[in-house]
Coordinates of C-alpha atoms in Angstrom, one line a residue:
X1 CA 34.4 -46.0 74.9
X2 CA 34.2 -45.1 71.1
X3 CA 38.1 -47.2 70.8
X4 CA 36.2 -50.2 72.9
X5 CA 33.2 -50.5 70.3
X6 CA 35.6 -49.6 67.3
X7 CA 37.6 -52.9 68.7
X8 CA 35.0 -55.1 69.1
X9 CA 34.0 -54.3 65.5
X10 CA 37.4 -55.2 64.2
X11 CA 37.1 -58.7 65.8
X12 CA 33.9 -59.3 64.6
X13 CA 34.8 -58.5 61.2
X14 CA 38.2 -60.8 61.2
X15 CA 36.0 -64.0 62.4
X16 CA 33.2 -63.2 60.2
X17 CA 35.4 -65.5 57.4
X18 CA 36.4 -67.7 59.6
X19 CA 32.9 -68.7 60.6
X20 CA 30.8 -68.2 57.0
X21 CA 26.9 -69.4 58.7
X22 CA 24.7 -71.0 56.4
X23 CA 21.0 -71.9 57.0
X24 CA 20.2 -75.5 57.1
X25 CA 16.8 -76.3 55.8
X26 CA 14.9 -79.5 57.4
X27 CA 12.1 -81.1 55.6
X28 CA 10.1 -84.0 57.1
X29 CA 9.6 -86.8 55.1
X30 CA 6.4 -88.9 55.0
X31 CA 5.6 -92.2 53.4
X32 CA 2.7 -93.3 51.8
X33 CA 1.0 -96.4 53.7
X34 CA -0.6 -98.7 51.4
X35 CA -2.4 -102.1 51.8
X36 CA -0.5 -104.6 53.9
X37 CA -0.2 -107.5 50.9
X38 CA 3.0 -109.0 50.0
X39 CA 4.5 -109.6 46.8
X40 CA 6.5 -111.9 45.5
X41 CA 10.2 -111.0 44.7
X42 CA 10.1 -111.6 41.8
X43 CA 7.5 -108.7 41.2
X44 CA 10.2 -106.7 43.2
X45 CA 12.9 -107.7 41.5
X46 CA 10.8 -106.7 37.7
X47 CA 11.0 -102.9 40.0
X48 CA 14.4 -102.9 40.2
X49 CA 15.1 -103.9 36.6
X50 CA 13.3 -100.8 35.6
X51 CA 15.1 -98.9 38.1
X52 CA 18.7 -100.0 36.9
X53 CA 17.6 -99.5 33.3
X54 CA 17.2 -96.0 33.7
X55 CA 20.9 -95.7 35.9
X56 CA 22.6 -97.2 33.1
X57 CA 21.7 -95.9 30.9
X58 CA 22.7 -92.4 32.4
X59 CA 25.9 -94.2 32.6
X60 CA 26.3 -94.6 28.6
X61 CA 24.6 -91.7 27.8
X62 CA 24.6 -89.0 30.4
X63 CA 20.3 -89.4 30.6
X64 CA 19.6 -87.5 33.8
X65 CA 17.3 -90.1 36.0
X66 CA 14.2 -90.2 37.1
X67 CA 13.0 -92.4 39.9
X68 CA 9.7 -94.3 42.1
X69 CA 11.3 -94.3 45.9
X70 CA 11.5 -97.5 47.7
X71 CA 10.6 -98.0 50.8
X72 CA 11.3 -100.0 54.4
X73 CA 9.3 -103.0 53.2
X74 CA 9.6 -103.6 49.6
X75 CA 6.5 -106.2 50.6
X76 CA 3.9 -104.0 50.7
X77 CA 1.6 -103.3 47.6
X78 CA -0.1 -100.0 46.9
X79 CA -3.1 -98.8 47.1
X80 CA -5.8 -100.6 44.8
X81 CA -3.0 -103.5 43.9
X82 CA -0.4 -101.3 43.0
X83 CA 2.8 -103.3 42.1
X84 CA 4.6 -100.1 43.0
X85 CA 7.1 -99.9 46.2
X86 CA 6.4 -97.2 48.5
X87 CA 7.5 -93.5 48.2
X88 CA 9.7 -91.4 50.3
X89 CA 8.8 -87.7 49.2
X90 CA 8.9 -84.7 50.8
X91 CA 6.7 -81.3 51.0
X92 CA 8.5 -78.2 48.9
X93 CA 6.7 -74.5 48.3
X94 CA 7.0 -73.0 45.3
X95 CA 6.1 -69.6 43.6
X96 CA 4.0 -66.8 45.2
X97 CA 2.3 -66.9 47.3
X98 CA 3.5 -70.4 47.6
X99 CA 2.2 -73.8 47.0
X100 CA 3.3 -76.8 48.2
X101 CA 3.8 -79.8 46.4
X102 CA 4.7 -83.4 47.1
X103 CA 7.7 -84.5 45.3
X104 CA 9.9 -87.9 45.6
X105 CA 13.7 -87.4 47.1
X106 CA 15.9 -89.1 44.4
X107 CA 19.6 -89.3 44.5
X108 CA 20.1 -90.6 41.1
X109 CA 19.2 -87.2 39.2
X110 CA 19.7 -83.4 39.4
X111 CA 16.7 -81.6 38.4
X112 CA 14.1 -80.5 40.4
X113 CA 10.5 -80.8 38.4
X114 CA 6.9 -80.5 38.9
X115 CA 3.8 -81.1 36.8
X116 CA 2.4 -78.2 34.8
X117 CA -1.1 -77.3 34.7
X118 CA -0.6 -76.8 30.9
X119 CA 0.3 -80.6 30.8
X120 CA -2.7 -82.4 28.8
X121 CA -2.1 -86.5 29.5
X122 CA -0.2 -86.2 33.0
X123 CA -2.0 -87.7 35.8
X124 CA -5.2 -86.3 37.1
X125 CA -5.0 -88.0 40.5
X126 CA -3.0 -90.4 42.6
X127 CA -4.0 -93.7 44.0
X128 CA -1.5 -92.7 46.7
X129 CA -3.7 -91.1 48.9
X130 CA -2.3 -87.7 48.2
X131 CA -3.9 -84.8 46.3
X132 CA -2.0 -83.8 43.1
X133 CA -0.8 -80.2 42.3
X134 CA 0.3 -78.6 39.1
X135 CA 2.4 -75.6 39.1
X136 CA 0.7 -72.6 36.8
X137 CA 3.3 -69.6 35.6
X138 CA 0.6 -67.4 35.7
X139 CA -0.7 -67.7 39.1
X140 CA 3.3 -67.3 40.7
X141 CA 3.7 -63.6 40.5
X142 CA 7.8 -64.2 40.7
X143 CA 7.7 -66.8 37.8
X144 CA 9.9 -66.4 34.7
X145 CA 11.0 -68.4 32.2
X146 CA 14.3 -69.3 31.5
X147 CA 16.0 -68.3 27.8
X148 CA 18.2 -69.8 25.8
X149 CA 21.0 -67.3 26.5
X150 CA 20.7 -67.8 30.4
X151 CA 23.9 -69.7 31.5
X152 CA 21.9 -72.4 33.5
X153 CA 20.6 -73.2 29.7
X154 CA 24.3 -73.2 28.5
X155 CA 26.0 -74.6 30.6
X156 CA 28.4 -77.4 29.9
X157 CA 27.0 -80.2 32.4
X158 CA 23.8 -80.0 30.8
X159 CA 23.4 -83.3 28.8
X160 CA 21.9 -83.7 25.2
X161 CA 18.3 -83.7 26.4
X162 CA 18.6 -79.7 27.0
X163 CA 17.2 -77.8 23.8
X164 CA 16.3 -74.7 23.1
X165 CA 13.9 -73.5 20.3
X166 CA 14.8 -70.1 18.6
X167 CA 11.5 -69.4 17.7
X168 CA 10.1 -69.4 21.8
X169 CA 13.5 -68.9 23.2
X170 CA 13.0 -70.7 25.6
X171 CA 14.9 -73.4 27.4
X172 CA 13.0 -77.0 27.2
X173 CA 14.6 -80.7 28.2
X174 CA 13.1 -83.9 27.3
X175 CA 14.2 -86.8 29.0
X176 CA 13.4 -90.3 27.9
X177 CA 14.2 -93.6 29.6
X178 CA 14.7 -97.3 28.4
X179 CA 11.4 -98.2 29.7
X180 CA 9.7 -96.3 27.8
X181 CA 8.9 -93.5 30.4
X182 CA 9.8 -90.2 29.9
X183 CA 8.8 -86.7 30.3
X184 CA 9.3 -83.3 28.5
X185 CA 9.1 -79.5 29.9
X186 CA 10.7 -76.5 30.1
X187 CA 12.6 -74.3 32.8
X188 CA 11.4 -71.8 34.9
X189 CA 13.1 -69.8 38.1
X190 CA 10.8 -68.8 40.9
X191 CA 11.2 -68.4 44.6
X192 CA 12.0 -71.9 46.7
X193 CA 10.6 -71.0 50.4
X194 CA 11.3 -72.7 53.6
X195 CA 12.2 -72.4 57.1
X196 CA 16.3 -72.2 57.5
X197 CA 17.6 -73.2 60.6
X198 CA 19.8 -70.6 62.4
X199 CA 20.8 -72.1 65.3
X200 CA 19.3 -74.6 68.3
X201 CA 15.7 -74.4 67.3
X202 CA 15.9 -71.2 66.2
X203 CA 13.8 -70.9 62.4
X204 CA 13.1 -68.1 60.0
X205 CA 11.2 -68.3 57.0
X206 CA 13.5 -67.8 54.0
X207 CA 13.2 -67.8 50.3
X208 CA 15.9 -68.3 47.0
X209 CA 15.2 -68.3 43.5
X210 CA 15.9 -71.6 41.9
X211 CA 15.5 -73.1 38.1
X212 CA 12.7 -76.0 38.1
X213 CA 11.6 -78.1 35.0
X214 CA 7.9 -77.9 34.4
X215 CA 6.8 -80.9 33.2
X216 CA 4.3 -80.2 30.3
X217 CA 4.4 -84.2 28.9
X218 CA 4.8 -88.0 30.4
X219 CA 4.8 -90.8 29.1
X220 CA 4.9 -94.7 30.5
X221 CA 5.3 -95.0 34.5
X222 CA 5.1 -91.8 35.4
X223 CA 1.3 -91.5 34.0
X224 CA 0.1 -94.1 35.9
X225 CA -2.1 -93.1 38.5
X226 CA -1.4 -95.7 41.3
X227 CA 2.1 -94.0 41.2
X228 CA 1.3 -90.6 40.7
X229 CA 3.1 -87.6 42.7
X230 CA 3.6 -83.9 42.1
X231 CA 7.1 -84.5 40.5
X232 CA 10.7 -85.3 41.5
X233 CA 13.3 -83.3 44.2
X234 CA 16.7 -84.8 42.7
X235 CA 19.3 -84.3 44.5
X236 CA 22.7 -85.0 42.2
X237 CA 25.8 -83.5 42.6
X238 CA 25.9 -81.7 39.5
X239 CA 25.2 -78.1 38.6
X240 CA 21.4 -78.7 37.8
X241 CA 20.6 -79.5 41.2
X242 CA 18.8 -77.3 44.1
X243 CA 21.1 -78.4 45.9
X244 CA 24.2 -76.8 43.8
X245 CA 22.3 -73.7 43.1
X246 CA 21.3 -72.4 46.5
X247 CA 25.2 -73.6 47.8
X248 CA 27.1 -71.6 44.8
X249 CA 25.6 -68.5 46.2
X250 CA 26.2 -69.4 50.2
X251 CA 22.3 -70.1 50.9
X252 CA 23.1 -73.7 51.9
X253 CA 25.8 -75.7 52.6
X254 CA 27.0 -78.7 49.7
X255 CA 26.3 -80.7 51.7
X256 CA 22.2 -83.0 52.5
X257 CA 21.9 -85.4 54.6
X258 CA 18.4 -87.6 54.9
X259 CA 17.6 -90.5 57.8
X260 CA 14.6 -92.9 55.6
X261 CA 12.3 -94.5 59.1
X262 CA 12.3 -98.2 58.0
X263 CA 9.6 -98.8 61.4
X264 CA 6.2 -97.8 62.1
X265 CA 4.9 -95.3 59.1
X266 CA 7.9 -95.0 58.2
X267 CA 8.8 -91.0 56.9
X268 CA 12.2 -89.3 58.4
X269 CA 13.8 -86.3 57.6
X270 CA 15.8 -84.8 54.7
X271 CA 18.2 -81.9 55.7
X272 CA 19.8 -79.9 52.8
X273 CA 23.1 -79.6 55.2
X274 CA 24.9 -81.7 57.5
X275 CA 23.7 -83.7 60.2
X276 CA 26.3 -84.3 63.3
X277 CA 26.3 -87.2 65.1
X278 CA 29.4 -88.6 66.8
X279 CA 29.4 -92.4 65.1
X280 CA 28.9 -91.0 61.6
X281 CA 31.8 -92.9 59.7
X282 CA 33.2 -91.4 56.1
X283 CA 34.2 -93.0 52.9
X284 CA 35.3 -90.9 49.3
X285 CA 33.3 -90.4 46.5
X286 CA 35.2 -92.2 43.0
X287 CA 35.5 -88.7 41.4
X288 CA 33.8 -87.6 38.1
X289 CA 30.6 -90.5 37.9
X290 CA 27.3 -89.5 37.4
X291 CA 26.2 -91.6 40.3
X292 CA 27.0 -91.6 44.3
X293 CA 29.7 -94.4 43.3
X294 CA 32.0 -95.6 46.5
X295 CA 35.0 -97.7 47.0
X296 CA 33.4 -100.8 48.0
X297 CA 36.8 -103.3 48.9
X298 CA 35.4 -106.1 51.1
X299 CA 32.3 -108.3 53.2
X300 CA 32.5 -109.9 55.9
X301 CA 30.6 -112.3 58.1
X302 CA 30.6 -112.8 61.4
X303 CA 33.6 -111.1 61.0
X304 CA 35.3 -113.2 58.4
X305 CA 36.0 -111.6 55.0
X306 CA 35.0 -113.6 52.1
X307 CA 37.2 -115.0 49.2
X308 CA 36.0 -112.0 47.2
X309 CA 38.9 -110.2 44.4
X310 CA 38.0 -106.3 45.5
X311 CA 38.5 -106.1 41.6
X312 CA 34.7 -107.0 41.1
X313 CA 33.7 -104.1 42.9
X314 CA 36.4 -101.8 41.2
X315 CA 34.8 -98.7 39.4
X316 CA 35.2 -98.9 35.4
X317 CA 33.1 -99.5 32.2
X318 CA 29.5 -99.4 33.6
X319 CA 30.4 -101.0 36.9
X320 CA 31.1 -100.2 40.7
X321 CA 29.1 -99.4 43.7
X322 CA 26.3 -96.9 43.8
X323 CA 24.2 -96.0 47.0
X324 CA 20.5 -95.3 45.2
X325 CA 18.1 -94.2 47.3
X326 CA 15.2 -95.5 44.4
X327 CA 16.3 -99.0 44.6
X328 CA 14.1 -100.8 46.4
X329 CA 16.4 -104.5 47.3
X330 CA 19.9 -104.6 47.3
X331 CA 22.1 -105.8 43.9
X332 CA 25.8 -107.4 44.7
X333 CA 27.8 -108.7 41.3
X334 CA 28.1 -112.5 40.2
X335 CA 31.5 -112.8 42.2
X336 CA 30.5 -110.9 45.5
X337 CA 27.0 -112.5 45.8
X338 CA 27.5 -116.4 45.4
X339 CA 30.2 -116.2 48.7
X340 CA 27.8 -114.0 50.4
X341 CA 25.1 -116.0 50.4
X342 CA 27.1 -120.0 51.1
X343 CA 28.6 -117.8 54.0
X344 CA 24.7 -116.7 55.6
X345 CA 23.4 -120.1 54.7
X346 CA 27.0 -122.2 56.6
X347 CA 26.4 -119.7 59.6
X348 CA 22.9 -120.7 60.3
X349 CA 22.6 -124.4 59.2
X350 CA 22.3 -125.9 62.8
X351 CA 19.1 -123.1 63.7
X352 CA 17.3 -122.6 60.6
X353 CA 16.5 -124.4 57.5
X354 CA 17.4 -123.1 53.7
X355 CA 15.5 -123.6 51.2
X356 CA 15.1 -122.2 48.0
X357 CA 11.5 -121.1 47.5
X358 CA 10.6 -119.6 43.8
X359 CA 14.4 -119.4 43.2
X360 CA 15.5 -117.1 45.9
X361 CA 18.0 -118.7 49.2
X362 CA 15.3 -118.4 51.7
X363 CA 15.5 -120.0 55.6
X364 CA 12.4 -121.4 57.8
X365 CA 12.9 -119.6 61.2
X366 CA 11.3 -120.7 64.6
X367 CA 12.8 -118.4 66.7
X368 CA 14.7 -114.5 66.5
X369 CA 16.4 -114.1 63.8
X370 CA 18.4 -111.6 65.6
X371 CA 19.6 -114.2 67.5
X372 CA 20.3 -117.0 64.5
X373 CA 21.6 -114.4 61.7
X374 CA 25.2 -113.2 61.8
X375 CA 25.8 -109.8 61.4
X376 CA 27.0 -108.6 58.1
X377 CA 29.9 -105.9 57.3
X378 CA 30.0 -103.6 53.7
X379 CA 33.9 -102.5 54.4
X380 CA 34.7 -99.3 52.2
X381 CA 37.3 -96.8 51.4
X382 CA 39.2 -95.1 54.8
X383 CA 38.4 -98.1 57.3
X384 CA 34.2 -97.3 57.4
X385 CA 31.9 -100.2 57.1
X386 CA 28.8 -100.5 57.1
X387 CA 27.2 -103.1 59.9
X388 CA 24.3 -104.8 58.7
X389 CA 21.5 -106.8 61.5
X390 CA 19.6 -109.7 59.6
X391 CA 16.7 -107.4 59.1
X392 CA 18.9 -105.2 56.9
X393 CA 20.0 -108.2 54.5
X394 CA 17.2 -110.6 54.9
X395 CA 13.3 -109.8 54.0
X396 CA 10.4 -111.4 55.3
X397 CA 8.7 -113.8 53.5
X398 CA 5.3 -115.0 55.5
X399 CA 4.8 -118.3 56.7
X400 CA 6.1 -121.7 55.6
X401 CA 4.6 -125.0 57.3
X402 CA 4.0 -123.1 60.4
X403 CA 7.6 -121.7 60.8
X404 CA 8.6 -117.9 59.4
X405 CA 10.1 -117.6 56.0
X406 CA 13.1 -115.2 56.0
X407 CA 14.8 -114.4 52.3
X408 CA 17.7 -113.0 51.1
X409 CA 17.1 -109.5 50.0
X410 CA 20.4 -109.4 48.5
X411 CA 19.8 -110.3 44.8
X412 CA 22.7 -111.0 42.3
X413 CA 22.9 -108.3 39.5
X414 CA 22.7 -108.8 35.9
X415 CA 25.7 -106.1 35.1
X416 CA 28.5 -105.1 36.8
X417 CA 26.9 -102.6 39.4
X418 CA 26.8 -103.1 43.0
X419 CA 23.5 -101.4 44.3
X420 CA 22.9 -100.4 47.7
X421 CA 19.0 -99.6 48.2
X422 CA 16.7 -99.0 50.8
X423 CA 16.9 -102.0 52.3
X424 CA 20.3 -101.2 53.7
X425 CA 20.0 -97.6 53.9
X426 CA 16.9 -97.1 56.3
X427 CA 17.3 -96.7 59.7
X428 CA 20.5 -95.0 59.5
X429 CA 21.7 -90.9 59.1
X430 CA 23.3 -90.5 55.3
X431 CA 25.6 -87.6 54.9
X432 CA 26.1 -86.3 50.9
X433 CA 28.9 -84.2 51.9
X434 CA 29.5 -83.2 48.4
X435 CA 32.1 -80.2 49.2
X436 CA 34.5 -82.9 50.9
X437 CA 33.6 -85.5 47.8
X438 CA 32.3 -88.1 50.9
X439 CA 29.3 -89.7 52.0
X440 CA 29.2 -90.6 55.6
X441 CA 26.2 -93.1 57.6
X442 CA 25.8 -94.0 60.9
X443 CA 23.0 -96.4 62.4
X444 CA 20.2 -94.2 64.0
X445 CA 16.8 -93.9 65.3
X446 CA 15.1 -91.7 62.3
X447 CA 12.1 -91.0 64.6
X448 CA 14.4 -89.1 67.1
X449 CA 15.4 -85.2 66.6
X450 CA 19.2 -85.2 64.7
X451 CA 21.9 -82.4 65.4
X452 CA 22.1 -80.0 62.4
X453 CA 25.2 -77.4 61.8
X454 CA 24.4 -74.0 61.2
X455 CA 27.8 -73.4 59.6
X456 CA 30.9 -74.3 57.0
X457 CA 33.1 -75.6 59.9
X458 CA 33.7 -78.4 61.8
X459 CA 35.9 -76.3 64.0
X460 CA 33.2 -74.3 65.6
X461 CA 30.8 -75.6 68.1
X462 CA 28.1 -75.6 65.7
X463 CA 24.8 -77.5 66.6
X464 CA 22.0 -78.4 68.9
X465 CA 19.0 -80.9 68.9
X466 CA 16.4 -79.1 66.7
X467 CA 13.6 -79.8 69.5
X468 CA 15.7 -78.0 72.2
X469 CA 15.7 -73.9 72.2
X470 CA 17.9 -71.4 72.4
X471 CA 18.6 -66.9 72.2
X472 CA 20.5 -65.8 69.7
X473 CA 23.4 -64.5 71.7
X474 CA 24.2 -68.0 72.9
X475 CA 24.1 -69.1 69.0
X476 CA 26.2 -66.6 67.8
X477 CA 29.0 -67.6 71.0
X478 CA 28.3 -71.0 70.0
X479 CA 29.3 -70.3 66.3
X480 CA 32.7 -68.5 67.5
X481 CA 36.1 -70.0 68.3
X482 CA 37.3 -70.1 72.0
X483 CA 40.0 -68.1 72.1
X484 CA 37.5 -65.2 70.1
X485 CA 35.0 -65.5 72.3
X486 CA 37.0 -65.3 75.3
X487 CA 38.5 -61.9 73.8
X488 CA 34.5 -60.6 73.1
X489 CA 33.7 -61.7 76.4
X490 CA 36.7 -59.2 77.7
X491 CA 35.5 -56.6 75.6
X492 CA 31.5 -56.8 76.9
X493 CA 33.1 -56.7 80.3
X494 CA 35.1 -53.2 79.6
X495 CA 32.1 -51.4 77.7
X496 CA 30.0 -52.7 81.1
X497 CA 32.1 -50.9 83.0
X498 CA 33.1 -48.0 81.4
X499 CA 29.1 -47.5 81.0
X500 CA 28.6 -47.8 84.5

């Protein structure tokens, strides 16, 4: 009996590498529902500007970005005639006990930040509908401040906007953008709680101390109450991130996935791990850029590529292809957006009629436009595209002369970037598998429940719908390769019988 047990030990221990289980962590997004007005694209447009500002100049100078989500339809105005898109953002809980705060998902920086109560001209409430919170040190009885000495203060991907003053020792960053906006604060760790996900719907509340900027000045947009939130959750790939900190020590995988509801009220749900779905298509990440850059290569329409040199999308110099979740439209370069749109506007010449309204390619509709519009495909590195319906390239615009006014919401960029925003990435699952330097997308239903691994292989049956249950013994088979759990199984059956 005692050989049996000792046995079953052994093989536990030898698959326990092979089968490392991490907790995925599931937050719901929700979206702020302003005033149904629509704007002109031009005010959009003026949104974007700012936006790409800020993401070049993190290209020149290593700036770590802030960001304003966007949102399903970059039409709508907020609340009290805010000129502002929409925000994504998310619910986290910090300190102890824990308070939650609402903060904005943005993939174009790294640091996680809040709003500190000692903070004297920062917002003092949000025309977003939400109630502000500031986080207090002295009311978290976990919080501490980070030092100069501490290696998160140190280390080498820190950019120029890290200081440290000798007479505080303390760790402070200042980050300014070319806007004008900016903000300045210092570090603190204390405890990050949430519920991880261990298996088909099974939860535990867990915790992880994590370094956060608290944001003790702001200046420009982000003082503005009609766009005022708690702070930023950004979720870069360097070593500043959350999303680095709690996978260096094995809390998370490197890997967060998000699926932004473009319908309805719009929210989703933002995973900090992997989300499995069987169409989910993968293309590389262009190595060592500050950005999500991919290898864009070609479009087509209706299934014929366009006279495009791949060169224009190539990555060099301030130029390439970034997916930005805080763009609002979507940017193609001089030499990729001039075929794009001749080839929309030759497809549907016999059902709808182009004009140009306010500058922008526009089209008077009397019917579907699901049923005029050809469908649209981004082609990328390693065979994936990306296959765009009319409602994912075109915005709506109102009413012309009794007839519905569809736009291009592809708008030709004033660099050499290629930007992918919300209007092309809602409605669909994002992978940021950063361990595998890949992002993956699929198109998808974000209102629906999403399969969600629960560990660091692919080889392992490995996830469940979040809305279905399960015990722990089946999660634990379901975690193990076949030919070890057919050995366990073996083993159970001996120690049965030599019990009985």
């Amino acid at each position: 009996m005692r050989s049996l047990w000792y046995l079953l030990i052994v093989t536990l221990a030898l698959v326990a590498p092979m089968s490392v289980v991490h907790s995925a962590t599931v937050l719901p997004l929700q979206r702020v529902l302003p005033l149904e007005q629509r704007l002109e694209l031009e005010q959009l447009k003026a949104w974007d500007r700012v936006r790409h500002a800020r993401l070049l100049q993190s290209f020149a100078g290593g700036v770590v970005d802030f960001s304003v989500q966007g949102t399903s339809d970059p039409y709508l105005v907020g609340v009290g005639g805010s000129s502002a898109p929409l925000l994504y953002f998310t619910k986290v809980k910090l300190g102890s006990p824990p308070r939650e705060f609402n903060l904005q998902i943005d993939t174009g920086s790294d640091v996680l930040w809040v709003t500190c109560s000692s903070c004297s001209n920062c917002p003092q409430s949000s025309a977003l509908g939400i109630q502000l919170n500031y986080f207090d040190t002295t009311s978290s009885s976990t919080a501490g401040l980070v030092p100069c000495s501490d290696n998160f203060c140190t280390s080498a991907a820190q950019t120029t906007a890290t200081q440290c003053t000798s007479k505080s020792n303390q760790c402070i960053y200042s980050f300014q953008y070319g806007d004008g906006s900016g903000t300045l604060g210092y570090y603190v760790s204390d405890i990050f709680s949430f519920d991880a996900i261990l298996g088909e719907s099974l939860t535990a509340n867990s915790s992880a101390l994590v370094v956060f900027g608290c944001s003790t000045y702001q200046s420009g947009d982000l003082t503005k109450t009609d766009k005022a939130i708690d702070g930023i959750f950004g979720f870069g790939q360097g070593e500043l991130s959350v999303i680095s900190q709690l996978s260096s020590r094995g809390i998370t995988p490197r890997v967060f996935s998000h699926c932004l509801r473009g319908e309805g009220n719009g929210g989703g749900i933002l995973v900090l791990g992997e989300i499995l779905e069987p169409g989910i298509v993968y293309t590389p990440l262009v190595p060592s850029q500050p950005h999500y850059n991919l290898y864009f290569q070609s479009i087509a329409v209706n299934g014929q590529l366009l006279p495009i040199d791949p060169a224009a999308f190539a990555t060099s110099n301030n130029q390439g292809t970034i997916i930005d979740t805080g763009t609002t439209l979507a940017y193609l370069v001089h030499d990729a957006f001039d075929p794009f749109v001749s080839a929309i506007t030759s497809a549907v010449s016999q059902s709808a009629t182009p004009i140009i309204y306010k500058g922008n390619q526009c089209y008077q509709v009397s019917s579907s436009i699901s049923t005029i519009f050809p469908s649209v495909s981004l082609n990328f590195a390693g065979d994936a595209s990306m296959v765009l319906k009319p409602e994912e390239y075109l915005t709506h615009y109102g009413f012309y002369d009794g007839a519905a006014m569809w736009c291009v919401g592809f708008q030709k960029a004033q660099n050499g970037v290629t930007i992918l925003g919300d209007l092309v990435l809602k409605d669909k699952i994002f992978v940021y598998d950063l361990a595998h330097q890949r992002i993956g997308w699929t198109n998808y239903d974000c209102s629906l429940a999403v399969n969600v691994s629960v560990t660091s292989s692919k080889d392992f049956i490995n996830a469940g719908q979040l809305r279905t249950s399960n015990s722990s013994r089946e999660m634990l088979l379901k975690m193990l390769p076949l030919r070890i759990m057919v050995l366990l199984m073996h083993i159970l059956v001996l120690i049965k019988l030599q019990i009985l």
